[in-house]
mmCIF file of C-alpha atoms in Angstrom:
data_model
loop_
_atom_site.group_PDB
_atom_site.id
_atom_site.type_symbol
_atom_site.label_atom_id
_atom_site.label_comp_id
_atom_site.label_asym_id
_atom_site.label_seq_id
_atom_site.Cartn_x
_atom_site.Cartn_y
_atom_site.Cartn_z
ATOM 1 C CA MET A 1 20.512 11.791 17.649
ATOM 2 C CA THR A 2 20.972 10.271 14.351
ATOM 3 C CA LEU A 3 22.573 12.388 11.587
ATOM 4 C CA GLU A 4 21.817 11.436 7.815
ATOM 5 C CA ASN A 5 25.539 10.771 7.353
ATOM 6 C CA ASP A 6 25.820 8.001 10.030
ATOM 7 C CA PRO A 7 26.646 4.569 9.188
ATOM 8 C CA ILE A 8 23.211 3.072 10.296
ATOM 9 C CA ASN A 9 20.051 5.056 11.180
ATOM 10 C CA ILE A 10 18.035 4.159 14.078
ATOM 11 C CA THR A 11 14.733 5.812 15.130
ATOM 12 C CA ARG A 12 13.560 4.542 18.388
ATOM 13 C CA GLN A 13 9.914 4.093 19.470
ATOM 14 C CA THR A 14 10.098 7.242 21.521
ATOM 15 C CA SER A 15 10.420 9.842 18.164
ATOM 16 C CA ALA A 16 7.714 8.149 16.672
ATOM 17 C CA ILE A 17 4.784 10.296 15.914
ATOM 18 C CA SER A 18 2.442 8.385 18.088
ATOM 19 C CA VAL A 19 -1.511 8.643 17.425
ATOM 20 C CA THR A 20 -4.435 6.981 18.753
ATOM 21 C CA LYS A 21 -7.205 7.142 16.544
ATOM 22 C CA PRO A 22 -11.084 7.792 17.319
ATOM 23 C CA SER A 23 -11.440 4.128 16.437
ATOM 24 C CA GLY A 24 -8.810 2.930 19.037
ATOM 25 C CA THR A 25 -5.871 2.190 16.151
ATOM 26 C CA GLN A 26 -2.726 3.571 17.729
ATOM 27 C CA VAL A 27 -0.430 4.203 15.187
ATOM 28 C CA ASP A 28 3.557 4.758 15.466
ATOM 29 C CA TYR A 29 4.823 6.935 12.492
ATOM 30 C CA TYR A 30 8.384 6.937 10.990
ATOM 31 C CA LEU A 31 9.083 9.656 8.708
ATOM 32 C CA TYR A 32 11.737 9.126 6.058
ATOM 33 C CA PRO A 33 12.531 11.589 3.218
ATOM 34 C CA GLU A 34 11.659 8.823 0.582
ATOM 35 C CA PHE A 35 9.128 6.565 2.529
ATOM 36 C CA GLU A 36 6.959 6.301 5.536
ATOM 37 C CA ILE A 37 7.022 3.282 8.129
ATOM 38 C CA HIS A 38 3.881 2.684 10.569
ATOM 39 C CA ALA A 39 3.500 0.353 13.249
ATOM 40 C CA ASN A 40 -0.196 -0.405 13.562
ATOM 41 C CA THR A 41 -2.246 -1.880 16.418
ATOM 42 C CA LEU A 42 -6.208 -2.689 15.473
ATOM 43 C CA PRO A 43 -8.089 -3.557 18.403
ATOM 44 C CA ALA A 44 -10.411 -6.406 18.245
ATOM 45 C CA GLY A 45 -13.614 -5.331 17.066
ATOM 46 C CA VAL A 46 -12.486 -2.098 15.299
ATOM 47 C CA VAL A 47 -13.555 -1.233 11.406
ATOM 48 C CA GLN A 48 -11.009 1.506 9.929
ATOM 49 C CA ASP A 49 -13.015 4.198 7.187
ATOM 50 C CA TRP A 50 -13.269 3.384 3.503
ATOM 51 C CA HIS A 51 -10.544 5.264 1.729
ATOM 52 C CA LYS A 52 -7.745 4.881 -1.126
ATOM 53 C CA HIS A 53 -4.278 6.653 -1.976
ATOM 54 C CA GLN A 54 -3.855 8.765 -5.118
ATOM 55 C CA GLN A 55 -0.186 8.638 -5.610
ATOM 56 C CA LEU A 56 1.366 6.138 -2.397
ATOM 57 C CA ASP A 57 1.945 2.652 -2.618
ATOM 58 C CA GLU A 58 0.836 1.123 0.704
ATOM 59 C CA ASN A 59 2.246 -2.374 1.789
ATOM 60 C CA ILE A 60 0.926 -3.996 4.969
ATOM 61 C CA ILE A 61 2.647 -7.412 6.839
ATOM 62 C CA VAL A 62 0.724 -8.379 9.442
ATOM 63 C CA THR A 63 3.155 -9.317 12.411
ATOM 64 C CA SER A 64 0.545 -10.932 14.821
ATOM 65 C CA GLY A 65 -3.401 -11.735 14.762
ATOM 66 C CA LYS A 66 -5.190 -11.332 11.569
ATOM 67 C CA ILE A 67 -7.024 -8.375 9.688
ATOM 68 C CA THR A 68 -9.756 -8.780 6.970
ATOM 69 C CA VAL A 69 -9.303 -6.154 3.960
ATOM 70 C CA GLU A 70 -12.336 -5.034 2.235
ATOM 71 C CA TYR A 71 -11.946 -3.418 -1.212
ATOM 72 C CA LEU A 72 -14.111 -2.242 -3.647
ATOM 73 C CA GLU A 73 -13.951 -4.435 -6.820
ATOM 74 C CA ASN A 74 -16.189 -4.131 -10.190
ATOM 75 C CA GLY A 75 -19.072 -1.969 -7.693
ATOM 76 C CA HIS A 76 -18.603 -5.046 -5.509
ATOM 77 C CA ILE A 77 -17.144 -5.403 -2.066
ATOM 78 C CA THR A 78 -14.804 -7.872 -1.835
ATOM 79 C CA SER A 79 -13.485 -9.184 1.257
ATOM 80 C CA GLN A 80 -10.382 -11.287 2.232
ATOM 81 C CA ILE A 81 -8.288 -12.243 5.574
ATOM 82 C CA VAL A 82 -4.719 -11.734 5.691
ATOM 83 C CA GLU A 83 -2.817 -13.650 8.667
ATOM 84 C CA GLN A 84 0.426 -13.202 10.399
ATOM 85 C CA ASN A 85 3.547 -13.104 7.924
ATOM 86 C CA ASP A 86 1.202 -12.152 5.086
ATOM 87 C CA VAL A 87 2.001 -8.855 2.886
ATOM 88 C CA LEU A 88 -1.314 -7.059 1.360
ATOM 89 C CA ARG A 89 -0.336 -4.596 -1.218
ATOM 90 C CA VAL A 90 -3.576 -2.342 -1.427
ATOM 91 C CA LYS A 91 -2.215 -0.087 -4.597
ATOM 92 C CA ASN A 92 -4.991 3.007 -5.404
ATOM 93 C CA SER A 93 -8.054 0.346 -4.500
ATOM 94 C CA ILE A 94 -10.773 1.744 -2.223
ATOM 95 C CA HIS A 95 -10.441 -0.412 0.997
ATOM 96 C CA ARG A 96 -10.666 -0.775 4.572
ATOM 97 C CA LEU A 97 -9.015 -2.894 7.234
ATOM 98 C CA LEU A 98 -11.166 -4.576 9.990
ATOM 99 C CA ASN A 99 -10.226 -6.434 12.989
ATOM 100 C CA GLN A 100 -12.716 -9.490 13.348
ATOM 101 C CA SER A 101 -11.347 -11.181 15.892
ATOM 102 C CA THR A 102 -11.388 -11.177 19.569
ATOM 103 C CA GLU A 103 -7.728 -10.150 20.013
ATOM 104 C CA PRO A 104 -5.565 -7.274 18.778
ATOM 105 C CA ALA A 105 -4.047 -7.182 15.280
ATOM 106 C CA GLN A 106 -0.387 -5.767 14.394
ATOM 107 C CA PHE A 107 0.979 -4.742 11.125
ATOM 108 C CA ILE A 108 3.364 -2.682 9.478
ATOM 109 C CA VAL A 109 2.606 -0.526 7.146
ATOM 110 C CA PHE A 110 5.195 0.788 4.374
ATOM 111 C CA ARG A 111 4.553 3.638 1.842
ATOM 112 C CA PHE A 112 6.139 5.219 -0.892
ATOM 113 C CA ILE A 113 5.798 6.960 -3.718
ATOM 114 C CA PRO A 114 6.457 4.464 -6.461
ATOM 115 C CA THR A 115 8.870 5.366 -9.485
ATOM 116 C CA VAL A 116 7.064 3.389 -11.923
ATOM 117 C CA GLN A 117 10.399 1.661 -13.176
ATOM 118 C CA ASP A 118 11.115 -1.637 -12.346
ATOM 119 C CA GLN A 119 13.856 -2.543 -9.422
ATOM 120 C CA SER A 120 13.592 -5.754 -9.197
ATOM 121 C CA GLU A 121 16.767 -6.955 -10.348
ATOM 122 C CA LEU A 122 18.564 -4.115 -8.764
ATOM 123 C CA MET A 123 17.154 -5.191 -5.472
ATOM 124 C CA LYS A 124 17.650 -9.024 -5.900
ATOM 125 C CA HIS A 125 21.399 -8.251 -6.939
ATOM 126 C CA ASP A 126 21.986 -5.340 -4.883
ATOM 127 C CA LYS A 127 23.714 -7.117 -1.548
ATOM 128 C CA VAL A 128 28.044 -7.412 -1.751
ATOM 129 C CA ASP A 129 29.407 -9.973 0.324
ATOM 130 C CA CYS A 130 31.575 -7.592 2.648
ATOM 131 C CA GLU A 131 33.195 -10.925 4.993
ATOM 132 C CA ASN A 132 36.682 -10.754 3.607
ATOM 133 C CA LEU A 133 36.599 -6.877 4.470
ATOM 134 C CA ILE A 134 36.478 -8.067 8.178
ATOM 135 C CA LYS A 135 39.262 -9.210 10.093
#
């Protein structure tokens, strides 16, 4: 069991909320107070439903295979392929994901409610070298 005040938290896959959706998509949900991470396996030929998020910022990194993202832009459907190690940020678009290949695709989704504050400089400079503290 991991406690919130432990120096490191590890959430095992066995503790995730695991769901197989009617489409066959397998999802392991890891829920935290400030964000959510979920690991997805999108079987070959699967098309997810059209949807959008009202407040969530959803970011996806493809870890194996490739997926197609379709999104509505100015009344037209636009389609792009997202490959391994690409990062997709869907924002509040109307979108869906498809696996048009013959192999399963895997991807990790990071979801959070944005603060609407630019934190990029803090993120770039937040790391502190502690090498001299370890003897």
